[in-house]
GROMACS .gro file of C-alpha atoms in nm:
model
  368
    1MET     CA    1  -1.313   1.120   1.979
    2ILE     CA    2  -1.269   0.855   1.710
    3TYR     CA    3  -1.140   0.999   1.383
    4PHE     CA    4  -1.218   0.776   1.084
    5ASP     CA    5  -1.149   1.030   0.807
    6HIS     CA    6  -0.777   0.990   0.734
    7ALA     CA    7  -0.838   0.966   0.359
    8GLY     CA    8  -0.969   1.323   0.388
    9THR     CA    9  -0.671   1.451   0.584
   10THR     CA   10  -0.441   1.356   0.869
   11GLN     CA   11  -0.314   1.552   1.166
   12ILE     CA   12   0.042   1.673   1.115
   13SER     CA   13   0.286   1.468   1.322
   14ASP     CA   14   0.489   1.622   1.604
   15ALA     CA   15   0.812   1.551   1.416
   16ALA     CA   16   0.688   1.711   1.092
   17LEU     CA   17   0.551   2.012   1.283
   18LYS     CA   18   0.883   2.061   1.461
   19VAL     CA   19   1.074   2.051   1.133
   20PHE     CA   20   0.828   2.294   0.973
   21SER     CA   21   0.865   2.540   1.261
   22GLU     CA   22   1.244   2.520   1.272
   23ALA     CA   23   1.285   2.538   0.893
   24SER     CA   24   1.051   2.839   0.878
   25LYS     CA   25   1.292   3.028   1.102
   26GLU     CA   26   1.624   2.904   0.968
   27PHE     CA   27   1.550   2.847   0.598
   28PHE     CA   28   1.313   3.138   0.539
   29ALA     CA   29   1.472   3.276   0.223
   30ASN     CA   30   1.355   3.230  -0.135
   31SER     CA   31   1.539   2.927  -0.272
   32GLU     CA   32   1.595   3.112  -0.601
   33SER     CA   33   1.771   3.408  -0.438
   34LEU     CA   34   2.145   3.432  -0.506
   35HIS     CA   35   2.252   3.551  -0.161
   36ASP     CA   36   2.374   3.318   0.113
   37SER     CA   37   2.032   3.275   0.276
   38GLY     CA   38   1.881   3.182  -0.059
   39THR     CA   39   2.161   2.935  -0.128
   40LYS     CA   40   2.101   2.781   0.214
   41ALA     CA   41   1.730   2.732   0.139
   42ALA     CA   42   1.812   2.592  -0.205
   43ALA     CA   43   2.049   2.339  -0.049
   44LEU     CA   44   1.777   2.216   0.187
   45LEU     CA   45   1.532   2.192  -0.103
   46GLN     CA   46   1.781   1.981  -0.298
   47ARG     CA   47   1.837   1.753   0.003
   48CYS     CA   48   1.460   1.700   0.023
   49ARG     CA   49   1.447   1.621  -0.349
   50GLU     CA   50   1.727   1.369  -0.313
   51SER     CA   51   1.558   1.217  -0.008
   52PHE     CA   52   1.238   1.156  -0.201
   53ALA     CA   53   1.441   1.016  -0.489
   54GLU     CA   54   1.589   0.767  -0.242
   55ILE     CA   55   1.250   0.678  -0.093
   56LEU     CA   56   1.079   0.639  -0.431
   57LYS     CA   57   1.383   0.495  -0.614
   58VAL     CA   58   1.347   0.745  -0.898
   59PRO     CA   59   1.579   1.014  -1.044
   60ALA     CA   60   1.579   1.335  -0.839
   61ARG     CA   61   1.556   1.539  -1.161
   62GLY     CA   62   1.199   1.414  -1.212
   63ILE     CA   63   1.068   1.533  -0.874
   64ILE     CA   64   0.865   1.855  -0.880
   65PHE     CA   65   0.739   1.991  -0.549
   66THR     CA   66   0.385   2.131  -0.559
   67SER     CA   67   0.109   2.249  -0.325
   68GLY     CA   68  -0.050   1.902  -0.310
   69GLY     CA   69  -0.216   1.621  -0.501
   70THR     CA   70  -0.461   1.845  -0.688
   71GLU     CA   71  -0.194   2.068  -0.837
   72SER     CA   72   0.027   1.768  -0.913
   73ASN     CA   73  -0.250   1.596  -1.106
   74GLN     CA   74  -0.339   1.908  -1.299
   75ILE     CA   75   0.019   1.999  -1.390
   76ALA     CA   76   0.073   1.645  -1.518
   77ILE     CA   77  -0.234   1.662  -1.744
   78GLN     CA   78  -0.157   2.009  -1.874
   79THR     CA   79   0.206   1.920  -1.941
   80VAL     CA   80   0.132   1.605  -2.140
   81LEU     CA   81  -0.136   1.765  -2.355
   82HIS     CA   82   0.080   2.072  -2.413
   83THR     CA   83   0.366   1.853  -2.537
   84THR     CA   84   0.174   1.648  -2.796
   85THR     CA   85  -0.070   1.708  -3.079
   86LYS     CA   86  -0.269   1.403  -2.973
   87LYS     CA   87  -0.586   1.478  -2.778
   88GLU     CA   88  -0.740   1.151  -2.658
   89VAL     CA   89  -0.732   1.082  -2.284
   90LEU     CA   90  -0.836   0.743  -2.144
   91VAL     CA   91  -0.942   0.786  -1.784
   92SER     CA   92  -1.087   0.573  -1.507
   93PRO     CA   93  -1.426   0.693  -1.376
   94LEU     CA   94  -1.295   0.653  -1.021
   95GLU     CA   95  -1.047   0.942  -1.041
   96HIS     CA   96  -1.017   1.224  -0.788
   97ALA     CA   97  -1.215   1.542  -0.849
   98SER     CA   98  -0.898   1.730  -0.946
   99ILE     CA   99  -0.855   1.503  -1.249
  100TRP     CA  100  -1.211   1.554  -1.369
  101GLN     CA  101  -1.205   1.930  -1.311
  102GLN     CA  102  -0.901   1.964  -1.535
  103LEU     CA  103  -1.012   1.723  -1.807
  104VAL     CA  104  -1.364   1.865  -1.839
  105ALA     CA  105  -1.226   2.219  -1.868
  106LEU     CA  106  -0.978   2.113  -2.135
  107GLU     CA  107  -1.241   1.919  -2.328
  108GLN     CA  108  -1.473   2.220  -2.326
  109ASP     CA  109  -1.187   2.423  -2.476
  110GLY     CA  110  -1.133   2.160  -2.745
  111LYS     CA  111  -0.790   2.064  -2.609
  112CYS     CA  112  -0.869   1.702  -2.529
  113SER     CA  113  -1.118   1.425  -2.590
  114ILE     CA  114  -1.218   1.214  -2.289
  115LYS     CA  115  -1.285   0.841  -2.314
  116ILE     CA  116  -1.392   0.668  -1.992
  117LEU     CA  117  -1.245   0.327  -1.917
  118PRO     CA  118  -1.508   0.072  -1.813
  119VAL     CA  119  -1.478  -0.084  -1.468
  120ASN     CA  120  -1.634  -0.388  -1.302
  121THR     CA  121  -1.858  -0.376  -0.995
  122ASN     CA  122  -1.548  -0.348  -0.774
  123GLY     CA  123  -1.424  -0.048  -0.971
  124GLU     CA  124  -1.133  -0.229  -1.135
  125VAL     CA  125  -1.000  -0.145  -1.482
  126ASN     CA  126  -0.923  -0.451  -1.695
  127PRO     CA  127  -0.580  -0.435  -1.866
  128ASP     CA  128  -0.716  -0.621  -2.171
  129GLN     CA  129  -0.991  -0.361  -2.207
  130LEU     CA  130  -0.732  -0.084  -2.182
  131THR     CA  131  -0.532  -0.245  -2.461
  132LYS     CA  132  -0.837  -0.249  -2.688
  133MET     CA  133  -0.921   0.116  -2.621
  134ILE     CA  134  -0.579   0.264  -2.696
  135SER     CA  135  -0.575   0.433  -3.035
  136LYS     CA  136  -0.321   0.619  -3.248
  137ASP     CA  137  -0.457   0.945  -3.102
  138THR     CA  138  -0.422   0.842  -2.735
  139ALA     CA  139  -0.203   1.095  -2.556
  140LEU     CA  140  -0.256   1.002  -2.194
  141ILE     CA  141  -0.391   0.726  -1.969
  142ILE     CA  142  -0.498   0.817  -1.615
  143VAL     CA  143  -0.569   0.553  -1.349
  144GLN     CA  144  -0.526   0.616  -0.978
  145HIS     CA  145  -0.374   0.340  -0.768
  146VAL     CA  146  -0.618   0.344  -0.473
  147ASN     CA  147  -0.966   0.495  -0.491
  148SER     CA  148  -1.035   0.740  -0.210
  149GLU     CA  149  -1.401   0.638  -0.157
  150ILE     CA  150  -1.422   0.259  -0.177
  151GLY     CA  151  -1.050   0.177  -0.160
  152THR     CA  152  -1.026  -0.020  -0.485
  153ILE     CA  153  -0.666  -0.113  -0.567
  154GLN     CA  154  -0.611  -0.103  -0.942
  155PRO     CA  155  -0.382  -0.355  -1.118
  156ILE     CA  156  -0.143  -0.069  -1.175
  157THR     CA  157   0.157  -0.283  -1.272
  158GLU     CA  158  -0.030  -0.445  -1.560
  159LEU     CA  159  -0.201  -0.123  -1.669
  160ALA     CA  160   0.125   0.072  -1.674
  161ARG     CA  161   0.291  -0.206  -1.873
  162VAL     CA  162   0.015  -0.190  -2.135
  163ALA     CA  163   0.067   0.186  -2.163
  164LYS     CA  164   0.443   0.151  -2.196
  165GLU     CA  165   0.411  -0.110  -2.471
  166ALA     CA  166   0.177   0.125  -2.657
  167GLY     CA  167   0.411   0.420  -2.607
  168VAL     CA  168   0.147   0.619  -2.415
  169HIS     CA  169   0.208   0.838  -2.110
  170PHE     CA  170   0.060   0.682  -1.793
  171HIS     CA  171  -0.028   0.904  -1.497
  172SER     CA  172  -0.132   0.768  -1.159
  173ASP     CA  173  -0.261   0.946  -0.851
  174ILE     CA  174  -0.095   0.751  -0.567
  175VAL     CA  175  -0.207   0.991  -0.293
  176GLN     CA  176  -0.401   0.719  -0.107
  177SER     CA  177  -0.136   0.451  -0.140
  178PHE     CA  178   0.202   0.617  -0.085
  179GLY     CA  179   0.333   0.525   0.258
  180LYS     CA  180   0.045   0.284   0.314
  181ILE     CA  181   0.061   0.000   0.062
  182GLU     CA  182   0.326  -0.099  -0.189
  183VAL     CA  183   0.300   0.047  -0.538
  184ASP     CA  184   0.506  -0.057  -0.841
  185LEU     CA  185   0.630   0.264  -1.005
  186THR     CA  186   0.838   0.091  -1.274
  187ASN     CA  187   0.638   0.185  -1.585
  188ILE     CA  188   0.444   0.484  -1.449
  189THR     CA  189   0.558   0.797  -1.630
  190SER     CA  190   0.412   1.044  -1.380
  191PHE     CA  191   0.250   1.024  -1.037
  192SER     CA  192   0.125   1.251  -0.759
  193ILE     CA  193   0.161   1.247  -0.379
  194SER     CA  194   0.017   1.475  -0.108
  195ALA     CA  195   0.181   1.559   0.226
  196HIS     CA  196  -0.132   1.600   0.437
  197LYS     CA  197  -0.242   1.241   0.370
  198ILE     CA  198   0.070   1.107   0.546
  199TYR     CA  199   0.084   1.330   0.859
  200GLY     CA  200   0.267   1.611   0.683
  201PRO     CA  201   0.155   1.973   0.638
  202LYS     CA  202  -0.120   2.093   0.409
  203GLY     CA  203   0.002   2.289   0.108
  204ALA     CA  204   0.281   2.052   0.005
  205GLY     CA  205   0.289   1.773  -0.249
  206LEU     CA  206   0.494   1.610  -0.517
  207LEU     CA  207   0.466   1.539  -0.887
  208TYR     CA  208   0.709   1.300  -1.049
  209ILE     CA  209   0.755   1.315  -1.425
  210ARG     CA  210   1.012   1.085  -1.577
  211PRO     CA  211   1.298   1.312  -1.684
  212ASP     CA  212   1.373   1.107  -1.998
  213PHE     CA  213   1.037   1.213  -2.149
  214PRO     CA  214   1.068   1.532  -2.359
  215PHE     CA  215   0.795   1.730  -2.184
  216GLN     CA  216   0.749   2.101  -2.232
  217SER     CA  217   0.619   2.327  -1.954
  218PHE     CA  218   0.284   2.480  -2.046
  219LEU     CA  219   0.377   2.815  -1.881
  220PRO     CA  220   0.645   3.040  -2.037
  221ASP     CA  221   0.939   3.189  -1.847
  222VAL     CA  222   0.886   2.987  -1.528
  223HIS     CA  223   1.205   2.920  -1.333
  224HIS     CA  224   1.094   2.738  -1.017
  225GLU     CA  225   1.083   2.356  -1.007
  226PHE     CA  226   1.248   2.300  -1.346
  227GLY     CA  227   1.007   2.540  -1.510
  228PHE     CA  228   0.692   2.344  -1.424
  229ARG     CA  229   0.561   2.551  -1.132
  230PRO     CA  230   0.561   2.926  -1.075
  231GLY     CA  231   0.576   3.087  -0.734
  232THR     CA  232   0.810   3.085  -0.437
  233VAL     CA  233   0.880   2.731  -0.322
  234ASN     CA  234   0.755   2.647   0.029
  235VAL     CA  235   1.081   2.499   0.154
  236PRO     CA  236   0.976   2.457   0.522
  237ALA     CA  237   0.661   2.264   0.423
  238ILE     CA  238   0.864   2.045   0.187
  239ALA     CA  239   1.113   1.970   0.466
  240ALA     CA  240   0.823   1.869   0.693
  241PHE     CA  241   0.676   1.662   0.407
  242THR     CA  242   1.008   1.480   0.374
  243THR     CA  243   1.014   1.409   0.748
  244ALA     CA  244   0.661   1.266   0.733
  245ALA     CA  245   0.751   1.052   0.431
  246TYR     CA  246   1.050   0.892   0.603
  247ALA     CA  247   0.842   0.824   0.913
  248ILE     CA  248   0.549   0.660   0.737
  249MET     CA  249   0.772   0.443   0.518
  250LYS     CA  250   0.954   0.321   0.828
  251THR     CA  251   0.633   0.187   0.986
  252ARG     CA  252   0.441   0.097   0.667
  253GLU     CA  253   0.450  -0.282   0.689
  254LYS     CA  254   0.359  -0.288   1.058
  255GLU     CA  255   0.073  -0.041   1.004
  256VAL     CA  256  -0.073  -0.241   0.714
  257ASN     CA  257  -0.105  -0.546   0.939
  258ARG     CA  258  -0.247  -0.347   1.230
  259ILE     CA  259  -0.501  -0.152   1.025
  260SER     CA  260  -0.604  -0.466   0.834
  261GLU     CA  261  -0.703  -0.624   1.166
  262LEU     CA  262  -0.902  -0.314   1.261
  263LYS     CA  263  -1.088  -0.309   0.928
  264ARG     CA  264  -1.152  -0.681   0.949
  265GLY     CA  265  -1.303  -0.630   1.295
  266ILE     CA  266  -1.564  -0.398   1.145
  267CYS     CA  267  -1.634  -0.605   0.834
  268GLU     CA  268  -1.689  -0.926   1.033
  269ALA     CA  269  -1.929  -0.761   1.277
  270ILE     CA  270  -2.154  -0.555   1.053
  271THR     CA  271  -2.493  -0.687   0.955
  272GLU     CA  272  -2.547  -0.849   0.617
  273ARG     CA  273  -2.780  -0.561   0.537
  274ILE     CA  274  -2.479  -0.333   0.505
  275THR     CA  275  -2.288  -0.369   0.176
  276VAL     CA  276  -1.909  -0.350   0.182
  277GLU     CA  277  -1.799  -0.185  -0.143
  278GLY     CA  278  -1.491  -0.247  -0.353
  279GLY     CA  279  -1.466  -0.625  -0.336
  280PRO     CA  280  -1.178  -0.823  -0.185
  281ASN     CA  281  -0.890  -0.619  -0.328
  282THR     CA  282  -0.915  -0.289  -0.142
  283SER     CA  283  -0.683  -0.079   0.070
  284PRO     CA  284  -0.693  -0.175   0.438
  285PHE     CA  285  -0.704   0.197   0.515
  286ILE     CA  286  -1.039   0.266   0.341
  287LEU     CA  287  -1.379   0.107   0.401
  288GLY     CA  288  -1.679   0.207   0.190
  289LEU     CA  289  -2.022   0.099   0.315
  290THR     CA  290  -2.371   0.127   0.170
  291LEU     CA  291  -2.634   0.139   0.444
  292PRO     CA  292  -2.969  -0.042   0.402
  293ASN     CA  293  -3.216   0.220   0.519
  294MET     CA  294  -3.042   0.544   0.607
  295GLN     CA  295  -2.895   0.839   0.418
  296GLY     CA  296  -2.518   0.867   0.446
  297GLN     CA  297  -2.533   1.224   0.571
  298GLU     CA  298  -2.787   1.126   0.835
  299ALA     CA  299  -2.556   0.850   0.957
  300LEU     CA  300  -2.259   1.089   0.953
  301LEU     CA  301  -2.439   1.340   1.177
  302ALA     CA  302  -2.565   1.071   1.414
  303LEU     CA  303  -2.219   0.916   1.447
  304ASN     CA  304  -2.070   1.261   1.498
  305GLU     CA  305  -2.303   1.299   1.799
  306ALA     CA  306  -2.148   0.975   1.928
  307ASP     CA  307  -1.801   1.132   1.880
  308ILE     CA  308  -1.716   0.921   1.574
  309GLN     CA  309  -1.608   1.121   1.270
  310ILE     CA  310  -1.655   0.966   0.925
  311SER     CA  311  -1.724   1.088   0.571
  312THR     CA  312  -1.982   1.028   0.300
  313THR     CA  313  -1.747   1.091   0.007
  314SER     CA  314  -1.411   1.241  -0.087
  315ALA     CA  315  -1.355   1.567   0.100
  316CYS     CA  316  -1.280   1.742  -0.230
  317SER     CA  317  -1.629   1.648  -0.355
  318LEU     CA  318  -1.821   1.722  -0.036
  319ARG     CA  319  -1.996   2.035  -0.167
  320ASP     CA  320  -2.080   1.873  -0.500
  321THR     CA  321  -2.449   1.783  -0.482
  322LYS     CA  322  -2.422   1.533  -0.768
  323PRO     CA  323  -2.400   1.162  -0.675
  324SER     CA  324  -2.052   1.014  -0.647
  325ARG     CA  325  -1.903   0.938  -0.989
  326THR     CA  326  -1.728   0.638  -0.834
  327LEU     CA  327  -2.046   0.483  -0.696
  328LEU     CA  328  -2.239   0.534  -1.019
  329ALA     CA  329  -1.951   0.378  -1.214
  330ILE     CA  330  -1.968   0.054  -1.013
  331GLY     CA  331  -2.342   0.025  -1.079
  332LYS     CA  332  -2.502   0.201  -0.785
  333THR     CA  333  -2.821   0.398  -0.834
  334GLU     CA  334  -2.839   0.759  -0.718
  335GLU     CA  335  -3.055   0.648  -0.427
  336GLU     CA  336  -2.797   0.386  -0.323
  337ALA     CA  337  -2.515   0.638  -0.362
  338ASN     CA  338  -2.691   0.862  -0.111
  339ARG     CA  339  -2.678   0.579   0.145
  340PHE     CA  340  -2.300   0.554   0.128
  341ILE     CA  341  -2.050   0.624   0.408
  342ARG     CA  342  -1.671   0.603   0.415
  343LEU     CA  343  -1.441   0.512   0.700
  344SER     CA  344  -1.068   0.567   0.661
  345PHE     CA  345  -0.814   0.464   0.920
  346GLY     CA  346  -0.487   0.596   1.055
  347LYS     CA  347  -0.215   0.561   1.312
  348GLU     CA  348  -0.414   0.681   1.614
  349ASN     CA  349  -0.696   0.432   1.555
  350GLU     CA  350  -0.704   0.122   1.770
  351LEU     CA  351  -0.896  -0.206   1.756
  352ARG     CA  352  -1.132  -0.087   2.028
  353ASP     CA  353  -1.241   0.195   1.795
  354SER     CA  354  -1.387  -0.066   1.561
  355LEU     CA  355  -1.585  -0.218   1.848
  356ILE     CA  356  -1.730   0.120   1.943
  357PHE     CA  357  -1.822   0.191   1.580
  358ASN     CA  358  -1.990  -0.149   1.549
  359GLU     CA  359  -2.206  -0.077   1.854
  360GLU     CA  360  -2.306   0.270   1.733
  361ILE     CA  361  -2.392   0.172   1.375
  362ALA     CA  362  -2.598  -0.121   1.507
  363LYS     CA  363  -2.792   0.121   1.729
  364LEU     CA  364  -2.862   0.351   1.435
  365LEU     CA  365  -2.991   0.070   1.214
  366ARG     CA  366  -3.212  -0.067   1.489
  367LYS     CA  367  -3.387   0.269   1.513
  368ARG     CA  368  -3.494   0.251   1.148
   0.00000   0.00000   0.00000
């Protein structure tokens, strides 16, 4: 089996699974409990927080553990808009579904006003355009680092600098880039990470909010995670998440080179009739393709029969029958969006996998 859907999820690593199992037995107590077992769990939680602070080079006080990228994104949005009287949110059209779910709900309740940042045909936001769109009522700017469908890498350093100079909070979803490609976090005021994208467990994630910003939690009387997240903290999953983070950072540079070669092997072999989306500045781990004469779902099912597993869109949008917001934003028609497939690569993929995919996709296209 060839698994080309790592942007959807990854298989938990043996090391992370071992830590999760052992921590579940030894550090089972509620980290807020005052007895010895609770203190022991709290100590492990703090070590994990400090470990991520070391990896990310940020203050540990700003790290909030969550259930994943979705919750991290939504807490960040709710927190910012709860803290200010400003309502305007500037947002890239390429954001993850969790961003749009939260923003649309808040706009319907009159708690925010959404303004969509224009992008070019590669999905990139122009920093000059961002500068022009910021107003005195802008509360929040949201631009993910790497798009999960076509792999576009945003000029996050420049965009975050524009936001800082304007005194506006800048949130970035770095779920698809952490541990894979370098990201400059210098002027980002909040960001989100998910464990299951980096061979950690599902149900664990991280939100960083700069501790020097005077944010107020939107929920009263919450005591977990500095008051930002209610509910018993999943310490074993966080320990496994930390293990996965150390492991992926250790091999990041080597993996970028290896996966880049694999992706290049596909791009150089595919017919000119297939369109590679996202332009030249995309993540090596994500490859978005528009097929010439076949529905994406049809190709997915046919490739699945050949034991190659791909996707047609973000897993979190799979049951949404509307065309991809990302593809429409870069100028695709609904019909073209329906001919889209996504490949996303990971540590178990090898160069020979690209050769097998090339043969199978060529067979499919010849039949049409």
